[in-house]
Short mmCIF file of C-alpha atoms in Angstrom, two decimals:
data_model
loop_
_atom_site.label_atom_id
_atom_site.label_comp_id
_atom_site.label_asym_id
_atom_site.label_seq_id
_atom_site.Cartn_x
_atom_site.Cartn_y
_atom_site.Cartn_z
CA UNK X 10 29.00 -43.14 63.03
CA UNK X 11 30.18 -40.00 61.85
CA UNK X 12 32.30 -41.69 58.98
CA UNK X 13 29.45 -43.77 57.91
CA UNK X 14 27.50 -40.72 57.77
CA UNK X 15 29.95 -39.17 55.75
CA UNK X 16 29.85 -41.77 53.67
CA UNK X 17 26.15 -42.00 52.94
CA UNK X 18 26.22 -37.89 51.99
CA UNK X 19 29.07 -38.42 49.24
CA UNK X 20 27.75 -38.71 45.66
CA UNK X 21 28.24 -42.57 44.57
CA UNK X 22 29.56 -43.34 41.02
CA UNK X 23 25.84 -44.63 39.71
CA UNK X 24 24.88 -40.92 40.34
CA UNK X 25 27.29 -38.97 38.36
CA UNK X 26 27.28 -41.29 35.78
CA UNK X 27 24.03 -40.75 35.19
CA UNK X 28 23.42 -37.41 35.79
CA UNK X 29 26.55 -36.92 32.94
CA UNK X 30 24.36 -39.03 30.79
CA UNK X 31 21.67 -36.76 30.93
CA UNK X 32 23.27 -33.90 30.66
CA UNK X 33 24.97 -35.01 27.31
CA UNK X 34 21.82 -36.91 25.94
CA UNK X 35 18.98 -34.42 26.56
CA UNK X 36 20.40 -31.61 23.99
CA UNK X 37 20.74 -34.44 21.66
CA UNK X 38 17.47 -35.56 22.25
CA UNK X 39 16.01 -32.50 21.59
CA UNK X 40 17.83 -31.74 18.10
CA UNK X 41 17.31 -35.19 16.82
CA UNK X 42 13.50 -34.84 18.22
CA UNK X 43 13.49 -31.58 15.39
CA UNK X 44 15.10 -32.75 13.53
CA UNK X 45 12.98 -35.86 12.48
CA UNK X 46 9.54 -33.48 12.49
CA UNK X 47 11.63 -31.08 9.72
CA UNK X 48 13.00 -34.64 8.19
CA UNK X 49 9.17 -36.19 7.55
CA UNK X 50 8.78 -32.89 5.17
CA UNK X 51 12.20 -32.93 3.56
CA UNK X 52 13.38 -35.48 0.17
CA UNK X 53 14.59 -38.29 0.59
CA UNK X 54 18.19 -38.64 -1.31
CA UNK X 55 18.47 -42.96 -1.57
CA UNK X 56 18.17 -44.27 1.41
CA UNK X 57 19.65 -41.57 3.61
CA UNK X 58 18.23 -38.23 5.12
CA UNK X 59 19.81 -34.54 4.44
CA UNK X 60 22.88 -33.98 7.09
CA UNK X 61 22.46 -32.51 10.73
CA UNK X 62 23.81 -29.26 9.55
CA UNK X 63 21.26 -27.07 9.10
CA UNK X 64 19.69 -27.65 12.08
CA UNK X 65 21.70 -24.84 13.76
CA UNK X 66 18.98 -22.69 13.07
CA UNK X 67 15.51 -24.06 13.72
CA UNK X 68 12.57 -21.09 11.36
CA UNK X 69 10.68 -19.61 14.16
CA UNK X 70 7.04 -19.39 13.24
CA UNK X 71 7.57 -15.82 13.40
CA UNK X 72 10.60 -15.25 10.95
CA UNK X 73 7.44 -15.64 8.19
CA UNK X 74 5.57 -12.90 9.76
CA UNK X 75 7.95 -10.09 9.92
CA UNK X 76 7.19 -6.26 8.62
CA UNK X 77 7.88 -5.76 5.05
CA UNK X 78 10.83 -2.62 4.34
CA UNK X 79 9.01 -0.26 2.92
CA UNK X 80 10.57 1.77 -0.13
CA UNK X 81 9.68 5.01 0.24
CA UNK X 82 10.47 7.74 -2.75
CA UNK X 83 8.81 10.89 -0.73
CA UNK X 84 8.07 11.11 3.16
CA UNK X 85 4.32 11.41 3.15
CA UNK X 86 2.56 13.25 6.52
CA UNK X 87 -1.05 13.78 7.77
CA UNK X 88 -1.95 17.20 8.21
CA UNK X 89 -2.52 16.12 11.84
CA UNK X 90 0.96 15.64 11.84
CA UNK X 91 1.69 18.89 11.21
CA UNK X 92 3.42 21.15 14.20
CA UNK X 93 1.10 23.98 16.27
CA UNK X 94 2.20 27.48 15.90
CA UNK X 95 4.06 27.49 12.50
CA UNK X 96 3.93 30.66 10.51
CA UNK X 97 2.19 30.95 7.63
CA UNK X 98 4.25 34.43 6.35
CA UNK X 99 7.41 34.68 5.14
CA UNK X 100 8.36 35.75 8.41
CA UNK X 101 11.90 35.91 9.55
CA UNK X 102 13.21 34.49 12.97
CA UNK X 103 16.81 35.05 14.76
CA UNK X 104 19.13 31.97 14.68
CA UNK X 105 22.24 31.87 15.87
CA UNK X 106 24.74 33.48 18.34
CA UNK X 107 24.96 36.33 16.24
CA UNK X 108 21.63 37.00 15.70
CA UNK X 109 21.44 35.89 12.12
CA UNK X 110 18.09 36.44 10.17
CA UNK X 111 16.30 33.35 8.40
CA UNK X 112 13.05 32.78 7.11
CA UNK X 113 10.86 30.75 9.29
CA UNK X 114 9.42 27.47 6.92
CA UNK X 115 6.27 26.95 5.79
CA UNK X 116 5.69 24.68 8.04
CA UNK X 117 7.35 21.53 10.28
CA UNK X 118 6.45 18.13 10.93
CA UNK X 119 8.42 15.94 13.73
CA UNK X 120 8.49 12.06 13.97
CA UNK X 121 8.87 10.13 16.89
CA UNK X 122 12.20 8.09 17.07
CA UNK X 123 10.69 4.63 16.47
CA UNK X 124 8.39 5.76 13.73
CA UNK X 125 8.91 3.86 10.13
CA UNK X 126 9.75 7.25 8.81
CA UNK X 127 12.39 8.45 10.73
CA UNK X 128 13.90 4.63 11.09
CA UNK X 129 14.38 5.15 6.95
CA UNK X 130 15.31 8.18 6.92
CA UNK X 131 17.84 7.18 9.12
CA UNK X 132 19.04 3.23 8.45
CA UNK X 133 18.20 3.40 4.47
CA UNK X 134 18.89 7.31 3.34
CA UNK X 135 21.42 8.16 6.08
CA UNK X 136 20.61 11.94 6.24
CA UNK X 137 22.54 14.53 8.18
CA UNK X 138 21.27 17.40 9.85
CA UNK X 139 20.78 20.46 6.47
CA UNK X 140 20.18 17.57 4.06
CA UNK X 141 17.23 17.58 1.99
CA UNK X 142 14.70 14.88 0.83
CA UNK X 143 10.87 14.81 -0.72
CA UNK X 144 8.41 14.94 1.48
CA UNK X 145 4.22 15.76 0.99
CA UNK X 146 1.18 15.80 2.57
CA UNK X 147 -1.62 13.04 2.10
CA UNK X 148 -4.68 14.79 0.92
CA UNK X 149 -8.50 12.53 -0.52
CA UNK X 150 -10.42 14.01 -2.94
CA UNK X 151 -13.56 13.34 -0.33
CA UNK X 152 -11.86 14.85 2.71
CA UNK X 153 -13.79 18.15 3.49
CA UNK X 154 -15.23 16.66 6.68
CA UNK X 155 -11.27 15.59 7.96
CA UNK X 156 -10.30 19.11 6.64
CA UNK X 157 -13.08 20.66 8.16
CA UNK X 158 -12.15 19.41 11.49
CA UNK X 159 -8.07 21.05 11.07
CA UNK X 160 -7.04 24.80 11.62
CA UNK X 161 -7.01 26.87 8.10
CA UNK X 162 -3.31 26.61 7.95
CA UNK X 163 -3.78 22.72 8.01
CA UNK X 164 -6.77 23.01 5.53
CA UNK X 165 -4.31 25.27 2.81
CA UNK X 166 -1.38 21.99 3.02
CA UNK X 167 -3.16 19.43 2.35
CA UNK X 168 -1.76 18.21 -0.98
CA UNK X 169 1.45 19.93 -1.07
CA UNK X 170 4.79 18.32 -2.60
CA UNK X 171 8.43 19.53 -2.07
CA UNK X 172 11.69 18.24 -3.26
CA UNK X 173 13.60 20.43 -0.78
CA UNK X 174 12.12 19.85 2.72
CA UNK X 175 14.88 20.06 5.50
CA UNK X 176 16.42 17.46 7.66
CA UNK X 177 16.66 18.25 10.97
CA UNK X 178 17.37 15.46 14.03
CA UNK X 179 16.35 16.16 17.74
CA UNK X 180 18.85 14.39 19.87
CA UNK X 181 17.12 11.77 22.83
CA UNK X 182 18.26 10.60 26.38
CA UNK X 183 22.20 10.09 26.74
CA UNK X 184 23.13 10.45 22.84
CA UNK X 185 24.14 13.96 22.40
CA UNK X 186 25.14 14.27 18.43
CA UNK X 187 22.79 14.94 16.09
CA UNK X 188 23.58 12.96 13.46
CA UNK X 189 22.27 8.75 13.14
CA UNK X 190 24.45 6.32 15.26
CA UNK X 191 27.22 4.43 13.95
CA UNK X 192 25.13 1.19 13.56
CA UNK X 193 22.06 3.49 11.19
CA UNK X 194 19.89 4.09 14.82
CA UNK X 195 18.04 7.62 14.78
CA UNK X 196 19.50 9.90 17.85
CA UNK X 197 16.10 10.85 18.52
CA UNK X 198 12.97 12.56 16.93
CA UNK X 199 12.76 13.83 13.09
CA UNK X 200 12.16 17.04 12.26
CA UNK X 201 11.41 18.29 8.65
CA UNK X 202 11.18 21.89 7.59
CA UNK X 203 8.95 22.27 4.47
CA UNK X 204 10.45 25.35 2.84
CA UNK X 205 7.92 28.30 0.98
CA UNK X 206 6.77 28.27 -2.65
CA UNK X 207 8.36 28.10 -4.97
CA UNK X 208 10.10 25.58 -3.47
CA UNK X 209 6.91 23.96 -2.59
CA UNK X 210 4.25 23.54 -4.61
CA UNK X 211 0.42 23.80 -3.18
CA UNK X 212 -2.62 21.80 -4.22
CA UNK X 213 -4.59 24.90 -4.85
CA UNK X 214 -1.27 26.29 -6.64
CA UNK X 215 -1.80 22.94 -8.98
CA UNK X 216 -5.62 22.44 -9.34
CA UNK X 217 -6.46 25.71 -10.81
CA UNK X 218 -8.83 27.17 -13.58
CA UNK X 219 -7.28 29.58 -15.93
CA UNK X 220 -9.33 31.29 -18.41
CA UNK X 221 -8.45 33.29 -21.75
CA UNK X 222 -8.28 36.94 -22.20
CA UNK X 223 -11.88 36.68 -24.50
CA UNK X 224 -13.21 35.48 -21.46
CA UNK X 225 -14.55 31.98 -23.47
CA UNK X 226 -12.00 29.08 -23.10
CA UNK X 227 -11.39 27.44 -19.79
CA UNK X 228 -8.13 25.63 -18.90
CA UNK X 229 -8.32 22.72 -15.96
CA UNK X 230 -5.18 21.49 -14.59
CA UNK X 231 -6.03 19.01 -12.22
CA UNK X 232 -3.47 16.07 -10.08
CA UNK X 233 -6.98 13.50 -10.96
CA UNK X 234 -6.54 10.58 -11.80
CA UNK X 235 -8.38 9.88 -15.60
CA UNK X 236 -8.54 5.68 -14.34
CA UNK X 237 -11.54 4.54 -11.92
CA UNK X 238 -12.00 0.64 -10.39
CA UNK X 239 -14.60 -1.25 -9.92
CA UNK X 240 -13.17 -4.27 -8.40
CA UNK X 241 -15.26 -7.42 -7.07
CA UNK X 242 -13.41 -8.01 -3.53
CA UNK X 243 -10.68 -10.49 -3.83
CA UNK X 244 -9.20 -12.58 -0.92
CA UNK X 245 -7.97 -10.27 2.21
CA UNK X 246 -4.30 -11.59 1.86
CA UNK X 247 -4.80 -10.70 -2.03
CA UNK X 248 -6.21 -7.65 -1.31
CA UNK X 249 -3.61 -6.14 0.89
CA UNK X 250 -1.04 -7.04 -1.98
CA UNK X 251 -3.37 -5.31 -4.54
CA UNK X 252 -4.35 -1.52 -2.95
CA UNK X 253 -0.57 -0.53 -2.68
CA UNK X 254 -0.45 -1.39 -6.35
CA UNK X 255 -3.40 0.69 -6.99
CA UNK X 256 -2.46 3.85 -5.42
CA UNK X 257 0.97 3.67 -6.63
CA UNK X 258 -0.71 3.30 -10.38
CA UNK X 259 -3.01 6.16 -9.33
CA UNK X 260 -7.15 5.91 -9.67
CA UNK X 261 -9.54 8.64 -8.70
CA UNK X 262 -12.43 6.34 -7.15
CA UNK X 263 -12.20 2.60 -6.06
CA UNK X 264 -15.42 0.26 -5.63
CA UNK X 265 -14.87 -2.73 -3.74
CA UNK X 266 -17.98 -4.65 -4.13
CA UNK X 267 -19.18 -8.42 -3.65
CA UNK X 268 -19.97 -10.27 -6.51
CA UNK X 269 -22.26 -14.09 -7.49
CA UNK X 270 -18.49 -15.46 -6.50
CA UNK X 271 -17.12 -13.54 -3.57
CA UNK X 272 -17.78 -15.31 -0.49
CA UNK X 273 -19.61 -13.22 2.19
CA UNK X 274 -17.04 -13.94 4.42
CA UNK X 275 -14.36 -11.56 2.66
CA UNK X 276 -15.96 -8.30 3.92
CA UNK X 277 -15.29 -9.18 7.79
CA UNK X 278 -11.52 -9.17 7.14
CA UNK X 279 -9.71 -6.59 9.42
CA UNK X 280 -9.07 -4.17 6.68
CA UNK X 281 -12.46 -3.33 7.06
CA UNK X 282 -13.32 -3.60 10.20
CA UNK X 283 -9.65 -1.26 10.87
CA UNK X 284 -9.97 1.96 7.94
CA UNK X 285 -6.61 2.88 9.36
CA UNK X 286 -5.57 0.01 7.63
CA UNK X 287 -6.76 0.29 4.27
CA UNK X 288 -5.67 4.23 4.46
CA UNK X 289 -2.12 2.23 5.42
CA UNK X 290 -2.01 0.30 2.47
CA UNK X 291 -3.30 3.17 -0.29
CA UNK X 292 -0.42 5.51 1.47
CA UNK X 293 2.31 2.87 0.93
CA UNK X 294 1.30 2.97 -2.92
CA UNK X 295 1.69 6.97 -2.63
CA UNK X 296 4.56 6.97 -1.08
CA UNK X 297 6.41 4.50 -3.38
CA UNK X 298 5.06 6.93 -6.13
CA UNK X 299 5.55 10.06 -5.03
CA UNK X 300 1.63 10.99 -5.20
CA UNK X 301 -0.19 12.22 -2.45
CA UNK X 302 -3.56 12.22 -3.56
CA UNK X 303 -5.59 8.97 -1.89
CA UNK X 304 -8.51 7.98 -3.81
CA UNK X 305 -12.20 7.70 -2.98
CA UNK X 306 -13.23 4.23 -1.69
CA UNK X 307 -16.34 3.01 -1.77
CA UNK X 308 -17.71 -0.10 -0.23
CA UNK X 309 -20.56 -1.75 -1.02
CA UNK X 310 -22.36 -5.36 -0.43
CA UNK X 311 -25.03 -5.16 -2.94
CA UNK X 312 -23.99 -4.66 -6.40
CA UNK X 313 -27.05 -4.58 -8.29
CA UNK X 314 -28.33 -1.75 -5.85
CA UNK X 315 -25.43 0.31 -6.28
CA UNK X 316 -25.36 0.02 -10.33
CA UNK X 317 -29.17 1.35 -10.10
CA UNK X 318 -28.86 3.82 -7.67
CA UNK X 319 -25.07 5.59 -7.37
CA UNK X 320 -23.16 4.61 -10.25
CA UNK X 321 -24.52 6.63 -12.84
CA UNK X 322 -24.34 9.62 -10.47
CA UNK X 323 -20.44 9.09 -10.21
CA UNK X 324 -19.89 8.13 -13.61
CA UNK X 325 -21.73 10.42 -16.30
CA UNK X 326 -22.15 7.94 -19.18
CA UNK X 327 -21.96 10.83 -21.27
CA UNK X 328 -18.27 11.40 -20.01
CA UNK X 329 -17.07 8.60 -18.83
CA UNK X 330 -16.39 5.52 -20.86
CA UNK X 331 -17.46 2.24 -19.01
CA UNK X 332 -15.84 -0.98 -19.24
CA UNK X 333 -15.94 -4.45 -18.21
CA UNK X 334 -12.85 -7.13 -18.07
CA UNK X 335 -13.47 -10.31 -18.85
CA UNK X 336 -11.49 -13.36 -20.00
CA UNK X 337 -12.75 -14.65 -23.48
CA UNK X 338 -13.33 -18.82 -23.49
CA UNK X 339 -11.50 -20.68 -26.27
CA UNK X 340 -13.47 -21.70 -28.76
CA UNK X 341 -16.17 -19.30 -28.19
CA UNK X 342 -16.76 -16.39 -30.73
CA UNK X 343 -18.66 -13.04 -29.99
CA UNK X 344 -21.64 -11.96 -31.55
CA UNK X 345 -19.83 -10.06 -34.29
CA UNK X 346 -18.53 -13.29 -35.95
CA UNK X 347 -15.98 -11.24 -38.22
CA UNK X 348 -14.68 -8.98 -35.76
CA UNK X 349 -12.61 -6.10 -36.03
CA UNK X 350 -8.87 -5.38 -36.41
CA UNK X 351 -7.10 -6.24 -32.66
CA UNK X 352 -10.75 -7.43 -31.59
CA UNK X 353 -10.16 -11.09 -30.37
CA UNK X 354 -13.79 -12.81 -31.61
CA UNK X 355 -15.76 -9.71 -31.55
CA UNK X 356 -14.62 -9.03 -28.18
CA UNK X 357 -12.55 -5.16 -27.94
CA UNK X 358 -9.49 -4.89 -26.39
CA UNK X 359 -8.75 -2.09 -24.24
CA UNK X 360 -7.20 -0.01 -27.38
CA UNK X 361 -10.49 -0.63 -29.28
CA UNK X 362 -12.79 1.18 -26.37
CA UNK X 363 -14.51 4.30 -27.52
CA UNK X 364 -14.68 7.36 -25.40
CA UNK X 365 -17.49 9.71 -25.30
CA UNK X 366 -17.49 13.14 -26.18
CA UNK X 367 -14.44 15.41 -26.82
CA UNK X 368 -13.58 16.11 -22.90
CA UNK X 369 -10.39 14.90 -21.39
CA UNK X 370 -10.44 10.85 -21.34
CA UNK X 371 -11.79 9.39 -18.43
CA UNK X 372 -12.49 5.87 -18.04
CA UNK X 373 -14.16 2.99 -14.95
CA UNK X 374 -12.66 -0.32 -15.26
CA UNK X 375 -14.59 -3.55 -13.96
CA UNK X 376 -12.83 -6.59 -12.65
CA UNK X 377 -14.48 -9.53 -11.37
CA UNK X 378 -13.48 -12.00 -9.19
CA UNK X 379 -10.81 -14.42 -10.11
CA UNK X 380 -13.49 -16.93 -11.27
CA UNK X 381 -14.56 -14.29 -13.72
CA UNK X 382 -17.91 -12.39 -13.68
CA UNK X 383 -21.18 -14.73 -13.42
CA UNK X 384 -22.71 -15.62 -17.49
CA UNK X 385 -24.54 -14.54 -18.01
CA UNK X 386 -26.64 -12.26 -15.38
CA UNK X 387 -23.95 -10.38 -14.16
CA UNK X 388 -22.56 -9.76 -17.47
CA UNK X 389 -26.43 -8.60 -19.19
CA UNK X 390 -26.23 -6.16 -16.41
CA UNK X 391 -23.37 -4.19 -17.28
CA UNK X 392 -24.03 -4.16 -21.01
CA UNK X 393 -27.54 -3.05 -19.99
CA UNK X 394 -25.60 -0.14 -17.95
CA UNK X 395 -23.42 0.67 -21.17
CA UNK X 396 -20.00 -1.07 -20.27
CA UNK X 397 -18.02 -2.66 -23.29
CA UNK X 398 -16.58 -5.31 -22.64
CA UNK X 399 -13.03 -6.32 -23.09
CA UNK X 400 -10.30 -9.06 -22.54
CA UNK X 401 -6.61 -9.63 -21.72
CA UNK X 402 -6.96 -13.10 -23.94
CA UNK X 403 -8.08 -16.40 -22.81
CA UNK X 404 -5.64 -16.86 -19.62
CA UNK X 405 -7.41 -16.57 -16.64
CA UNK X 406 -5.39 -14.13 -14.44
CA UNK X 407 -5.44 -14.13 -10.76
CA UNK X 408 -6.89 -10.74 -9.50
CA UNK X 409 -3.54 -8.49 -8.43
CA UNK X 410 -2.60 -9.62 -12.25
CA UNK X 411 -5.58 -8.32 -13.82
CA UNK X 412 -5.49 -4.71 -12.24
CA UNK X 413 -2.37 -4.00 -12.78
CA UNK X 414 -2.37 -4.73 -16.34
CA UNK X 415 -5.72 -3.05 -16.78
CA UNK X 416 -4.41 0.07 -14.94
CA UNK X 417 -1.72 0.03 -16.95
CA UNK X 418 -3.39 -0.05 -20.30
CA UNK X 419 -6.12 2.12 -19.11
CA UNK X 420 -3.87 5.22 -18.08
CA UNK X 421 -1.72 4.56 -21.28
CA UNK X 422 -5.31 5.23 -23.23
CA UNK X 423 -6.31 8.05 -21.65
CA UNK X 424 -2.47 9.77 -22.27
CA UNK X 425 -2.69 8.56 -25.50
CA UNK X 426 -5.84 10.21 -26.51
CA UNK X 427 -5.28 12.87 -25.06
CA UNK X 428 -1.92 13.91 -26.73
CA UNK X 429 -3.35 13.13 -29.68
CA UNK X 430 -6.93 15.73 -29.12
#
């Protein structure tokens, strides 16, 4: 009994064999199983299917939906950011063993270890500790309520640039050098000394008034932007494309407002719902720049409202010259049948736009939606409102096309009349 029970516990030939058949066929199963779901989307070459080859690697939904690098030309900080307790004197602190005098810095910022900024500073510029890289403070045109709520040393930053602000790394748990790994890794925190004027230079120091010795002649420097938008709200995907674009460009007030062919549904998109993320965006433009000055946003649902009741408030028609984008239709001739010289059917291009008065050029672009502004109600309202209307040709450009090339011409304008006054 014993050897027949012996017997009945060994594993029998049937078993193995199939249990080895498994084993083989189930990884093969699940490759060729894949394999034919990529296959129904792939060409067919003849009468055979693409090789087995590249199904070593199978895309993972989320290899589409990883973080964008971002290229940043100056470190750009908060004024939140900026450290408690630094001096605001040239005042001079002991370093050293042998009790070495230096002048404290203006001020310091530090960065965590896993924040984007340090990670480039670290993987993409590979900075030691005493090198130096640009660095600035983000600063809005409307923020005297966030100013208001920082310390007067915050409040006097806000704007500044430097081309000399101080690398120093703040080693972290068991590395001990400071000084990025081997593989790019930061060893720990960032720290960046922002050195004293002259090497920095001040918003206030930039944005001043200077006046002649008669006492009659007044002299504005000013960091504003000449260019304003008024843009009809574009897809959320589009849109998140589009405001880095903007700010790197550089406008003094953006209008994102809803149009006869914006769908309703655009304004619950996150970027509204989150500011931080539309301040995310504008701040990627500044940074890729080298600007630190964010521009006014405005939101608004009701278009026709807002043209009656704010616009003319922000936009002096007396000193600001208004126009409207549109794309002119083939075939279709303005009202001035002869036109002018570089007008396209009586229709002005953006070189043709007068300015009023003899000020420094400023200028509000419109652009609509990608459909184009709605003929003609929309249209009769912003000639009523004094907006000449121009055109990029007959293409029909998709939104993120539009601005940019709109910008573009619109700044060159302004500079260009300018020299020339």
């Amino acid at each position: 009994r014993i050897h027949l029970h012996a017997m009945m516990l060994m594993p029998r030939p049937m078993h193995c064999s199939f249990w080895l058949c498994a084993i083989i066929m189930l990884p093969a199963f699940t490759i060729s199983k894949h394999y034919t779901a990529i296959a129904r989307h792939l060409p067919k070459r003849g009468n055979h299917l693409p090789s087995l080859a590249f199904v070593n690697h199978i895309p993972n939904k989320r290899d589409f939906h990883r973080a964008r690098p971002l290229y940043l030309n100056r470190i750009l900080f908060d004024t939140s950011e900026i450290d408690d307790g630094n001096p605001t004197d040239n005042e001079e602190v002991t370093t050293g063993t042998n009790n070495n005098k230096a002048t404290a810095p203006l001020a310091t910022v530090t960065f965590s270890k896993d924040d984007y900024r340090t990670i480039h500073v670290a993987k993409i510029l590979g900075l030691q500790n005493g090198d130096t890289l640009r660095a600035g403070s983000v600063r809005s045109p409307s923020s005297q309520e966030e100013e208001g709520n920082n310390n007067n040393h915050q409040r006097q930053l806000a704007g500044l640039t430097t081309d000399d602000a101080t690398v120093t790394w703040l080693p972290e748990g068991k590395i001990k050098k400071a000084q990025p790994t081997k593989n790019g890794d930061p060893p720990g925190s960032l720290q960046i000394s922002i050195p004293h004027p002259p090497k920095t230079s001040l918003w206030n120091d930039r944005n001043v008034t200077t006046i002649t010795e008669d006492g009659t002649t007044t002299d504005l420097i000013s960091d504003t932007p000449s260019v304003s938008l008024l843009l009809a709200l574009p897809r959320p995907l589009q849109l998140s494309r589009i405001l880095p674009m903007i700010s790197q460009l550089g406008i003094d007030q953006l209008i994102l407002t809803n149009a006869k062919k914006v769908p309703k549904d655009y304004f619950g998109s996150h970027i509204f719902r989150k500011p931080e993320v539309l301040r995310d965006l504008l701040v990627e433009g500044l940074a890729q720049s080298g600007d630190v000055t964010l521009p006014n946003v405005t939101v608004t649902k009701r278009l026709k409202v807002f043209m009656e009741d704010e616009f003319d408030e922000m936009f002096p028609l007396g000193e600001v010259a208004r126009v409207i984008a549109h794309p002119q239709r083939r075939g279709v001739v303005g009202d001035d049948d002869d036109g002018k010289e570089g007008e396209v059917g009586g229709v002005k291009r953006m070189t043709d736009v007068e300015f009023p008065g003899d000020g420094p050029r400023r200028i509000v672009v419109a652009v609509g939606p990608e459909g184009g502004w709605e003929e003609p109600y929309e249209l009769d309202m912003f000639t009523s409102k004094g907006f000449q209307q121009i055109t990029l040709g007959t293409r029909v450009l998709r939104s993120d096309v539009a601005v940019v090339s709109l910008l573009a011409l619109a700044h060159e304008v302004c500079a260009t009349g300018d020299r020339s006054d």
